[in-house]
Amino acid sequence: MSEKYNSHILVMEDRGTNGSLESTGTAKSPQGSTVSFHNVHYKVTQRSGCLCIKRKTTTKDILIDLNGLMKPGLNAIMGATGSGKSSFLDVLAARKDPAGLAGEVLIDGAPQPPNFKCLSGYVVQDDVVMGTLTVRENFRFSAALRLPSSISQKEKEDKVNRLITELGLTKVADSRVSVDGFMWGYVGERTERALGIVVLFLDEPTTGLDASTANSVLLLLKRMSSHGRTIILSIHQPRYSIFRLFDSLTLLVSGKQVYHGPAQSALDYFSNIGYTCEPHNNPADFFLDVINGDSTSIAFDRIKEADDSDPDRVTSSRQNIEDHLVQEYRGSQYYGETKAQLERITMNREYSVKTPSRTITYNTSFSTQFRWVLKRTFTNLILNPQTSFAQIGVTVFLALIVGAIFFGVKNDQSGLQNRMGALFFITTNQCFSSVSSAELFITERKLFIHEYISGYYRVSVYFLCKLLSDIITLRTLPAIFFSCVAYFMIGFKATVEAFFLFMLTVALVAYTATAMTMAISADQSVVAIANIFMTIAFVFMMIFSGLLVNLPSIVEWLAWFQYLSIPRYGLTALQINEFVGLQFCGDIPLNGTLPPGMTCTGEDFLKNQGIDYTTWGLWQNHVALAIMTVIFMAIAYFKLRFTKKFT
């Protein structure tokens, strides 16, 4: 582990024990690492059936007894769809769930270190960079969190600038990568930008690219590998101009190796075992045809025998071809040479059968991570302000509407009813407005998982930053604007104390409803499903809020549901704040009796509702909301913390 992974890249750690950073300006190009894999076997457990008593559990082998080496250079993994290419790449990159994984992956003959994800990079097929930031800002973020804290900010900035120059991104360095998920530039530029942040492992980097752009990307990778970098990629069906760039080739069929050796020797190998590539045929297409049993000679035999009409026979034929290819490779000189090299690597070393760990390590402190993630979060909000402006705009609009409907309430019986209706609408609106926070973790789930398992930041850092950005911009500010507009238009109690208590209560209701929304949606992957759960919960809570039904009259076995109702606590606090001290019979002469249903004082009304309007009776609602907020936030955090982050 004394050699660096590559040169001329953003993360240039010294993988020695001191963890220091070496200069990239040395005359000698550093040698990349050798990744060796020994007896790798990966299986998954599948469950079928609806009922627990009828559910069946089966085990499916994804990778079967894979052995080999990936040396410095451009190493390609090929195979048909479903052959296990991506799973194999995930295993090599330490991103596969350890459950069901057996065998070892060594780096220069040593086990993968706990911080292996900080020392390596991984490019996924989907775009996983913050689209509203520029190329330079994304690079700075990566450098700030993935390079050790011992590196000064100036050195990190120099590395960012040098990397931008080396990748030929100077002209677009200060341009946004994308806006709202739509690419600002063409797809090829997206891939090249991503390569600047994460390198080494690439999952089908040419997906979605036209032939010319794909060729340019692979030429860039080849240029990187020529400087001593070890690059491992999975690829489906490359054109010949791309295939000829490969140094090493691994062919998989149904999770088993049928070839592992020099890429340019593969045609000769298959020719020797009876499969000859026709002139002008793309080698990559030829290999896939052989694997699928669709090579020219086999296809002609099928036509002659006319056996395509029998699916079982075709399946059996393909299985026989797969078994034949596996056996031929096991008896080849390439397999023997690979086994000999692997034995030299593991000589005098005890083989481990323990399940590999997937510990996430970090190069920076909590405070550094918090500062950079919070900065990026708010920068993203500033550069993409539609959500914030829309939330505030809708809030002000609703405040004007409710203010106009209940404008200038009077101190009479109609005023009492109008006050109750206005307060109920306000608390209900705060609950349903929080539904927008369901997207907080869902829309960025891929980005979060990718950056977390790559060692960018802790889960707690990401959670706190997203929480602060949502609470401040989408909950606190709308609550303030709503209170300032609606309170005075409706004509609620005209005291400073009552106004600020009203604003506090509205904000607390919004916080609690938002926390519950986060708790529900934190482990969801589809926004629509989360919205259904939240809508059901809020509608159920409205029933027990205190307006639609008289709470003291509810039967005992259902009455306890009221303590789970967020609108109830908010509505109760707002009622106490508004009704205490008000008189509603000022113009009616009293002769000792009141008309049926008449309530003269706010205290009488609260008493009829079963509401304790003492000081503690008021503040216990705020305490309950605060406790519920903390509980829901804790649930959301732990859901996020234990979300499945490995494939």
XYZ file of C-alpha atoms in Angstrom:
647
model
C 0.000 0.000 0.000
C 2.974 2.304 -0.488
C 2.145 3.411 -4.031
C -0.332 5.966 -5.177
C -3.355 5.016 -7.246
C -2.709 7.470 -10.028
C -1.223 10.780 -11.058
C -2.734 14.029 -12.269
C -6.039 13.532 -10.412
C -7.812 15.488 -7.735
C -7.291 13.090 -4.865
C -3.548 12.339 -4.702
C -3.162 10.724 -1.291
C -0.041 8.926 -0.223
C -1.335 5.493 0.800
C 1.388 4.978 3.328
C 0.909 4.927 7.053
C 1.360 8.638 7.509
C -1.381 9.551 5.058
C 0.580 12.516 3.699
C 0.222 13.922 0.231
C 3.004 13.680 -2.293
C 3.741 16.209 -4.977
C 2.419 15.545 -8.441
C 5.241 17.323 -10.089
C 7.795 14.533 -9.875
C 9.505 13.438 -13.029
C 8.753 9.757 -12.462
C 5.173 8.788 -13.083
C 3.855 6.859 -10.082
C 2.708 3.284 -10.623
C -0.936 2.471 -9.972
C -2.155 -0.291 -7.730
C -2.856 -3.890 -8.667
C -6.333 -5.063 -7.714
C -6.504 -8.832 -7.282
C -9.632 -10.848 -6.589
C -9.539 -14.334 -5.116
C -12.397 -16.854 -5.202
C -15.032 -14.127 -5.318
C -18.522 -15.523 -4.967
C -21.644 -13.428 -4.541
C -25.212 -14.601 -4.044
C -28.498 -12.921 -3.181
C -31.527 -14.187 -1.327
C -34.838 -13.810 -3.121
C -38.277 -14.114 -1.561
C -41.476 -14.885 -3.432
C -45.106 -15.157 -2.409
C -47.556 -12.821 -0.693
C -48.301 -14.398 2.655
C -45.651 -15.092 5.249
C -46.626 -18.751 5.523
C -46.426 -19.217 1.733
C -43.321 -17.151 1.061
C -40.436 -19.081 -0.416
C -36.796 -18.168 -0.041
C -34.367 -18.992 -2.824
C -30.698 -18.217 -3.333
C -29.369 -16.980 -6.671
C -25.680 -16.971 -7.559
C -24.666 -13.679 -9.167
C -20.884 -14.177 -9.288
C -19.255 -17.604 -9.204
C -15.603 -18.261 -8.318
C -13.954 -15.267 -9.977
C -10.169 -14.976 -9.873
C -7.828 -12.508 -11.530
C -5.833 -9.281 -11.461
C -6.508 -5.751 -12.643
C -3.152 -4.076 -13.209
C -2.389 -0.412 -13.977
C -3.984 0.364 -17.306
C -7.445 0.206 -18.833
C -9.223 -2.932 -17.600
C -12.571 -3.740 -19.201
C -15.323 -6.028 -17.932
C -17.704 -7.216 -20.649
C -20.674 -9.524 -20.845
C -24.278 -9.750 -21.930
C -27.076 -8.075 -20.018
C -27.473 -9.822 -16.661
C -24.025 -11.389 -16.751
C -22.971 -9.698 -13.498
C -20.742 -6.891 -14.849
C -22.042 -4.166 -12.530
C -22.157 -6.506 -9.530
C -18.547 -7.524 -10.152
C -17.502 -3.873 -10.428
C -19.316 -3.099 -7.164
C -17.482 -5.947 -5.424
C -14.094 -4.684 -6.613
C -14.981 -1.135 -5.521
C -16.171 -2.308 -2.059
C -19.674 -1.038 -2.757
C -21.532 -4.324 -2.694
C -23.506 -5.422 0.366
C -21.232 -7.809 2.331
C -24.170 -10.143 2.943
C -23.787 -13.053 0.569
C -20.261 -12.064 -0.458
C -17.367 -14.496 -0.140
C -13.748 -14.301 -1.239
C -11.199 -11.520 -1.091
C -10.282 -8.386 -3.006
C -6.714 -7.243 -2.357
C -4.954 -4.012 -3.209
C -1.258 -4.614 -3.902
C -1.543 -7.873 -1.960
C -3.104 -6.271 1.118
C -6.771 -6.154 2.198
C -8.791 -3.155 1.137
C -8.237 -0.497 3.826
C -11.241 0.918 5.684
C -10.803 4.211 3.829
C -10.607 2.540 0.419
C -13.569 4.586 -0.846
C -11.708 7.773 0.046
C -8.676 6.583 -1.919
C -10.644 5.498 -4.962
C -13.467 6.852 -7.062
C -16.590 5.452 -8.628
C -18.465 6.810 -11.644
C -22.050 5.595 -11.856
C -24.187 5.640 -14.974
C -26.459 8.383 -13.667
C -25.326 11.955 -13.109
C -24.561 12.352 -9.381
C -23.271 15.891 -9.085
C -25.085 18.978 -7.809
C -26.548 20.322 -11.026
C -27.016 23.929 -9.940
C -23.322 24.338 -9.119
C -20.552 25.002 -11.601
C -17.862 22.515 -12.565
C -15.329 24.404 -10.445
C -17.643 24.491 -7.417
C -18.269 20.753 -7.628
C -14.505 20.150 -7.830
C -13.877 22.421 -4.834
C -16.489 20.568 -2.810
C -14.877 17.223 -3.645
C -11.384 18.513 -2.858
C -12.466 20.082 0.440
C -13.986 16.858 1.766
C -11.943 14.086 0.154
C -8.454 15.509 0.599
C -6.962 15.345 4.116
C -7.297 18.338 6.421
C -3.508 18.618 6.478
C -3.635 20.003 2.946
C -4.038 23.772 2.886
C -6.918 25.396 1.081
C -4.511 27.008 -1.382
C -3.039 23.613 -2.310
C -6.517 22.229 -2.811
C -7.426 25.166 -5.035
C -4.246 24.629 -7.068
C -5.169 20.973 -7.558
C -8.653 21.927 -8.709
C -7.283 24.389 -11.264
C -4.687 21.890 -12.498
C -7.323 19.172 -12.874
C -9.633 21.471 -14.837
C -6.771 22.263 -17.198
C -5.772 18.609 -17.631
C -9.337 17.561 -18.436
C -9.740 20.374 -20.950
C -12.632 21.963 -19.073
C -11.258 25.503 -18.849
C -13.966 26.973 -21.095
C -16.833 25.455 -19.114
C -15.266 25.527 -15.644
C -17.591 28.287 -14.429
C -20.738 26.978 -16.106
C -23.445 25.081 -14.320
C -23.507 21.334 -14.829
C -27.305 21.238 -15.128
C -30.458 22.917 -13.945
C -33.345 20.926 -12.425
C -31.883 17.666 -13.715
C -31.670 18.816 -17.344
C -28.164 18.933 -18.734
C -26.754 22.359 -19.385
C -24.352 21.004 -21.962
C -24.265 17.801 -23.924
C -23.950 14.416 -22.292
C -20.291 13.970 -23.090
C -19.323 17.069 -21.122
C -21.316 15.724 -18.182
C -19.300 12.524 -18.168
C -15.964 14.309 -18.434
C -16.904 16.580 -15.543
C -17.841 13.585 -13.435
C -14.522 11.953 -14.262
C -12.769 14.859 -12.639
C -14.413 14.065 -9.331
C -14.535 10.274 -9.246
C -12.106 8.014 -11.083
C -10.760 4.454 -11.074
C -14.083 2.523 -11.206
C -16.594 3.275 -13.950
C -19.936 1.596 -14.517
C -20.656 1.726 -18.265
C -19.283 5.259 -18.806
C -20.428 5.376 -22.445
C -24.109 4.852 -21.664
C -26.202 7.542 -23.355
C -23.333 8.924 -25.417
C -23.107 9.057 -29.180
C -20.282 7.103 -30.829
C -17.974 10.092 -31.249
C -18.377 11.334 -27.690
C -17.986 7.826 -26.271
C -14.745 7.479 -28.192
C -13.507 10.812 -26.782
C -14.313 9.730 -23.226
C -12.434 6.450 -23.618
C -9.457 8.264 -25.144
C -9.448 10.461 -22.047
C -9.463 7.343 -19.841
C -6.684 5.794 -21.898
C -4.624 8.936 -21.490
C -5.178 8.778 -17.726
C -4.211 5.105 -17.545
C -1.021 5.767 -19.514
C 0.164 7.860 -16.555
C 0.056 4.818 -14.267
C -3.557 4.929 -13.179
C -5.496 1.718 -12.623
C -8.874 2.086 -14.304
C -11.521 -0.618 -14.165
C -14.736 -0.238 -16.138
C -17.729 -2.276 -17.142
C -18.932 -1.804 -20.678
C -21.589 -3.530 -22.741
C -20.877 -3.391 -26.459
C -18.104 -0.945 -27.436
C -17.148 -0.097 -30.988
C -13.786 -1.358 -32.273
C -12.026 2.003 -31.848
C -12.867 1.733 -28.135
C -12.140 -1.973 -27.776
C -8.588 -1.579 -29.086
C -7.832 0.819 -26.207
C -8.324 -1.908 -23.575
C -5.273 -3.418 -21.907
C -7.095 -6.179 -20.055
C -10.395 -7.904 -20.782
C -12.654 -9.941 -18.525
C -15.612 -11.708 -20.135
C -18.485 -12.875 -17.929
C -21.396 -15.153 -18.683
C -23.987 -15.827 -15.970
C -21.491 -14.626 -13.346
C -18.697 -16.958 -14.491
C -15.443 -16.115 -16.244
C -14.951 -17.311 -19.787
C -11.881 -15.164 -20.414
C -9.512 -13.032 -18.348
C -6.320 -11.815 -19.947
C -4.834 -9.346 -22.435
C -7.582 -7.727 -24.492
C -5.685 -7.971 -27.765
C -5.115 -11.721 -27.294
C -8.793 -12.544 -26.862
C -9.485 -13.119 -30.575
C -6.622 -15.611 -30.842
C -7.844 -17.398 -27.717
C -11.362 -17.855 -29.075
C -10.002 -18.881 -32.465
C -7.976 -21.626 -30.765
C -11.080 -23.042 -29.066
C -13.105 -23.076 -32.278
C -14.713 -19.655 -32.546
C -13.312 -17.517 -35.342
C -14.207 -13.882 -35.788
C -15.186 -13.006 -39.340
C -13.303 -10.233 -41.141
C -14.641 -6.736 -40.470
C -16.671 -7.974 -37.502
C -16.398 -5.972 -34.286
C -14.587 -8.141 -31.681
C -16.909 -6.925 -28.920
C -19.964 -7.988 -30.943
C -18.281 -11.297 -31.751
C -17.603 -12.080 -28.074
C -21.204 -11.389 -27.114
C -22.428 -13.544 -29.997
C -20.263 -16.428 -28.801
C -21.422 -16.008 -25.208
C -25.083 -15.925 -26.262
C -24.654 -18.874 -28.587
C -25.331 -16.663 -31.611
C -22.003 -16.839 -33.419
C -22.163 -17.331 -37.178
C -21.252 -21.023 -37.208
C -23.735 -21.859 -34.468
C -26.446 -19.788 -36.123
C -25.931 -21.701 -39.412
C -26.149 -25.003 -37.568
C -29.446 -23.936 -36.019
C -30.836 -23.019 -39.399
C -29.851 -26.417 -40.775
C -31.259 -28.297 -37.820
C -34.336 -26.026 -37.553
C -34.345 -26.366 -33.773
C -35.246 -22.732 -32.941
C -38.884 -23.739 -32.520
C -38.067 -25.647 -29.331
C -37.328 -23.109 -26.520
C -36.161 -25.792 -24.106
C -33.681 -27.105 -26.635
C -32.359 -23.588 -27.325
C -31.912 -22.957 -23.600
C -30.136 -26.280 -23.161
C -27.885 -25.489 -26.113
C -26.919 -22.128 -24.655
C -26.211 -23.715 -21.288
C -23.953 -26.254 -22.952
C -22.101 -23.451 -24.727
C -21.640 -21.578 -21.435
C -20.310 -24.676 -19.688
C -18.002 -25.361 -22.631
C -16.597 -21.812 -22.565
C -16.021 -21.984 -18.804
C -14.244 -25.331 -19.044
C -12.095 -24.170 -21.947
C -10.996 -21.119 -19.971
C -10.233 -23.217 -16.875
C -7.876 -25.293 -19.023
C -6.210 -22.371 -20.794
C -2.753 -20.940 -20.210
C -4.302 -17.603 -19.183
C -6.105 -19.243 -16.279
C -2.929 -21.051 -15.217
C -0.837 -17.876 -15.380
C -3.471 -15.960 -13.413
C -3.604 -18.623 -10.692
C 0.193 -18.601 -10.453
C 0.258 -14.818 -10.020
C -2.495 -14.965 -7.408
C -0.610 -17.641 -5.477
C 2.484 -15.449 -5.422
C 0.393 -12.576 -4.051
C -1.120 -14.678 -1.265
C 2.073 -16.615 -0.477
C 2.828 -16.686 3.259
C -0.477 -15.003 3.922
C -3.438 -16.565 5.680
C -6.561 -16.543 3.538
C -9.500 -14.777 5.123
C -12.986 -16.234 4.988
C -14.535 -13.500 7.098
C -17.205 -11.275 5.633
C -15.534 -8.034 4.573
C -16.526 -4.931 6.508
C -17.901 -1.801 4.900
C -16.721 0.858 7.334
C -17.064 4.429 6.116
C -14.091 6.647 6.973
C -13.565 10.366 6.488
C -10.611 12.611 5.732
C -12.134 15.705 7.344
C -13.670 16.665 10.680
C -17.356 17.107 11.479
C -17.047 20.904 11.490
C -15.345 20.988 8.085
C -17.965 18.710 6.572
C -20.783 20.726 8.145
C -19.399 24.025 6.831
C -18.987 22.812 3.244
C -22.232 20.847 3.008
C -24.217 23.719 4.544
C -22.562 26.158 2.137
C -23.416 23.960 -0.837
C -26.987 23.470 0.358
C -27.690 27.179 0.671
C -25.837 27.920 -2.573
C -28.111 25.414 -4.275
C -31.144 27.182 -2.789
C -29.919 30.580 -3.951
C -29.149 29.365 -7.478
C -32.394 27.415 -7.683
C -34.842 29.573 -5.702
C -38.071 28.467 -7.372
C -39.127 26.240 -4.483
C -38.473 28.871 -1.805
C -40.183 31.670 -3.732
C -43.110 29.440 -4.610
C -43.572 28.415 -0.975
C -43.477 32.009 0.255
C -45.678 33.183 -2.615
C -48.341 30.553 -1.965
C -48.205 31.310 1.764
C -48.763 35.039 1.246
C -51.560 34.304 -1.243
C -53.343 32.014 1.240
C -52.838 34.593 3.977
C -54.545 37.218 1.803
C -57.382 34.836 0.985
C -58.058 33.823 4.588
C -57.633 37.439 5.667
C -60.213 38.558 3.106
C -62.694 35.814 4.045
C -62.491 36.461 7.778
C -61.710 40.179 7.460
C -62.355 42.281 10.563
C -64.000 39.707 12.840
C -66.354 41.202 15.402
C -66.871 40.443 19.070
C -70.227 38.750 18.612
C -71.475 35.231 17.988
C -70.518 35.363 14.318
C -67.072 36.595 15.329
C -66.684 33.617 17.635
C -67.508 31.220 14.820
C -65.275 33.054 12.361
C -62.371 33.003 14.762
C -62.711 29.251 15.191
C -62.896 28.740 11.423
C -59.862 30.949 10.781
C -57.745 29.249 13.464
C -58.696 25.783 12.176
C -57.777 26.767 8.612
C -54.438 28.187 9.750
C -53.356 25.067 11.640
C -54.565 22.758 8.873
C -52.799 24.837 6.223
C -49.517 24.649 8.135
C -49.782 20.869 8.243
C -50.539 20.365 4.571
C -47.951 22.957 3.512
C -45.257 20.755 5.036
C -45.940 18.040 2.444
C -43.342 19.735 0.216
C -40.583 18.553 2.559
C -41.256 14.980 1.414
C -38.899 15.620 -1.501
C -36.100 16.758 0.807
C -34.370 13.375 0.947
C -36.026 11.595 -1.979
C -34.825 13.826 -4.825
C -31.195 13.734 -3.688
C -31.106 10.115 -2.533
C -28.674 8.942 -5.237
C -26.370 11.898 -4.649
C -26.430 11.392 -0.869
C -25.745 7.643 -1.039
C -22.949 8.116 -3.563
C -21.212 10.848 -1.542
C -21.759 9.143 1.807
C -20.244 5.789 0.862
C -17.423 7.673 -0.882
C -16.478 9.251 2.448
C -17.497 12.834 1.716
C -19.490 13.439 4.898
C -21.340 11.833 7.788
C -25.065 11.136 7.765
C -25.533 13.533 10.687
C -23.882 16.349 8.711
C -26.140 15.858 5.712
C -29.252 15.564 7.902
C -28.535 18.722 9.901
C -27.737 20.775 6.796
C -30.898 19.717 4.978
C -32.904 20.298 8.142
C -31.568 23.812 8.646
C -32.089 24.787 5.028
C -35.680 23.556 5.056
C -36.598 24.919 8.492
C -35.239 28.406 7.821
C -36.252 28.978 4.216
C -39.441 26.938 3.839
C -40.947 26.891 7.329
C -39.826 29.891 9.409
C -40.007 32.608 6.749
C -43.440 31.512 5.413
C -44.770 31.332 9.001
C -43.596 34.900 9.648
C -45.093 36.256 6.411
C -48.358 34.410 6.972
C -48.682 35.717 10.522
C -47.922 39.314 9.565
C -50.532 39.324 6.777
C -53.371 37.191 8.152
C -53.262 38.224 11.817
C -54.004 41.892 11.281
C -56.399 41.412 8.343
C -58.564 39.040 10.375
C -58.410 41.322 13.372
C -57.237 38.965 16.079
C -56.446 40.225 19.576
C -54.478 43.450 19.153
C -51.660 42.924 21.655
C -47.962 42.435 21.011
C -47.818 39.398 23.280
C -50.731 37.686 21.511
C -49.266 38.369 18.058
C -45.847 36.867 18.799
C -47.418 33.910 20.603
C -49.568 33.367 17.510
C -46.464 33.449 15.286
C -44.600 31.033 17.578
C -47.495 28.579 17.560
C -47.858 28.690 13.776
C -44.114 28.078 13.361
C -44.136 25.187 15.858
C -47.026 23.516 14.045
C -45.075 23.844 10.782
C -41.922 22.399 12.395
C -43.766 19.417 13.860
C -45.652 18.648 10.656
C -42.401 18.941 8.685
C -40.621 16.608 11.091
C -43.408 14.053 10.718
C -43.206 14.377 6.932
C -39.464 13.729 7.082
C -39.996 10.727 9.345
C -42.439 9.235 6.835
C -40.476 10.015 3.662
C -36.878 9.433 4.831
C -36.852 5.805 3.705
C -39.152 6.211 0.716
C -37.962 6.328 -2.878
C -41.175 7.546 -4.521
C -42.631 10.946 -3.605
C -46.187 9.891 -4.494
C -46.147 7.047 -1.964
C -44.863 9.356 0.775
C -47.580 11.912 -0.075
C -50.286 9.265 0.300
C -49.077 8.292 3.765
C -48.824 11.924 4.871
C -52.239 12.890 3.528
C -53.880 10.002 5.361
C -52.078 10.935 8.581
C -53.053 14.622 8.390
C -56.696 13.921 7.535
C -56.893 11.539 10.466
C -55.341 14.184 12.741
C -57.869 16.814 11.572
C -60.731 14.729 12.928
C -59.235 14.910 16.417
C -58.212 18.578 16.195
C -61.183 19.801 18.263
C -63.402 21.468 15.656
C -65.044 18.637 13.755
C -65.908 16.731 16.905
C -66.188 17.690 20.568
C -63.202 15.929 22.118
C -64.721 15.332 25.615
C -67.602 13.458 23.981
C -65.398 10.871 22.235
C -65.580 7.349 23.665
C -62.639 6.418 25.862
C -61.191 3.726 23.607
C -60.792 6.318 20.825
C -60.112 9.429 22.890
C -56.377 8.753 23.192
C -55.922 9.422 19.444
C -56.260 13.131 20.167
C -52.829 13.109 21.804
C -51.262 12.175 18.467
C -52.905 15.063 16.605
C -50.588 17.907 15.621
C -53.475 20.246 14.626
C -55.098 19.703 18.015
C -52.124 21.092 19.921
C -51.780 24.019 17.538
C -55.499 24.828 17.473
C -55.789 24.568 21.256
C -52.869 26.954 21.820
C -54.243 29.439 19.269
C -57.713 29.296 20.857
C -56.351 30.009 24.326
C -54.201 32.821 22.957
C -57.170 34.400 21.149
C -60.269 33.762 23.281
C -59.066 34.433 26.816
C -60.277 37.900 27.820
C -62.750 38.412 24.966
C -66.449 39.291 25.406
C -69.042 38.278 22.798
C -72.295 39.672 24.301
C -71.499 43.378 24.544
C -74.629 44.585 22.632
C -77.104 42.093 24.109
C -78.979 43.216 27.264
C -78.681 40.579 29.974
C -81.784 39.772 32.076
C -80.269 36.863 33.940
C -80.587 34.272 31.165
C -78.903 33.829 27.804
C -80.431 32.501 24.584
C -79.724 28.799 23.932
C -76.209 28.246 22.558
C -75.110 31.754 23.501
C -71.577 32.118 24.908
C -70.563 35.491 26.270
C -66.932 35.051 27.307
C -64.015 33.379 25.653
C -63.336 31.476 28.855
C -66.840 29.979 28.757
C -66.323 28.883 25.181
C -63.006 27.225 26.033
C -64.597 25.525 29.029
C -67.365 24.101 26.834
C -64.669 22.719 24.535
C -62.938 21.012 27.443
C -59.833 23.209 27.097
C -57.654 24.121 30.058
C -56.898 27.836 29.521
C -54.492 28.267 32.423
C -50.877 29.262 31.797
C -49.754 25.638 31.852
C -52.781 24.683 29.782
C -51.436 27.036 27.094
C -47.765 26.115 27.199
C -48.273 22.367 27.469
C -49.331 22.438 23.824
C -46.033 24.026 22.798
C -44.111 21.505 24.899
C -46.016 18.647 23.245
C -45.270 20.029 19.780
C -41.579 20.407 20.641
C -41.379 16.825 21.954
C -43.132 15.469 18.870
C -40.741 17.429 16.649
C -37.706 15.912 18.366
C -39.159 12.395 18.176
C -40.049 12.673 14.490
C -36.644 14.136 13.640
C -34.951 11.275 15.475
C -37.015 8.769 13.498
C -36.099 10.526 10.244
C -32.399 10.528 11.150
C -32.287 6.853 12.062
C -34.206 5.927 8.923
C -31.630 7.853 6.921
C -28.797 6.363 8.946
C -29.891 2.788 8.323
C -31.055 3.199 4.743
C -29.549 0.508 2.542
C -26.534 2.233 1.035
C -24.857 -0.704 -0.679
C -26.169 -2.368 -3.800
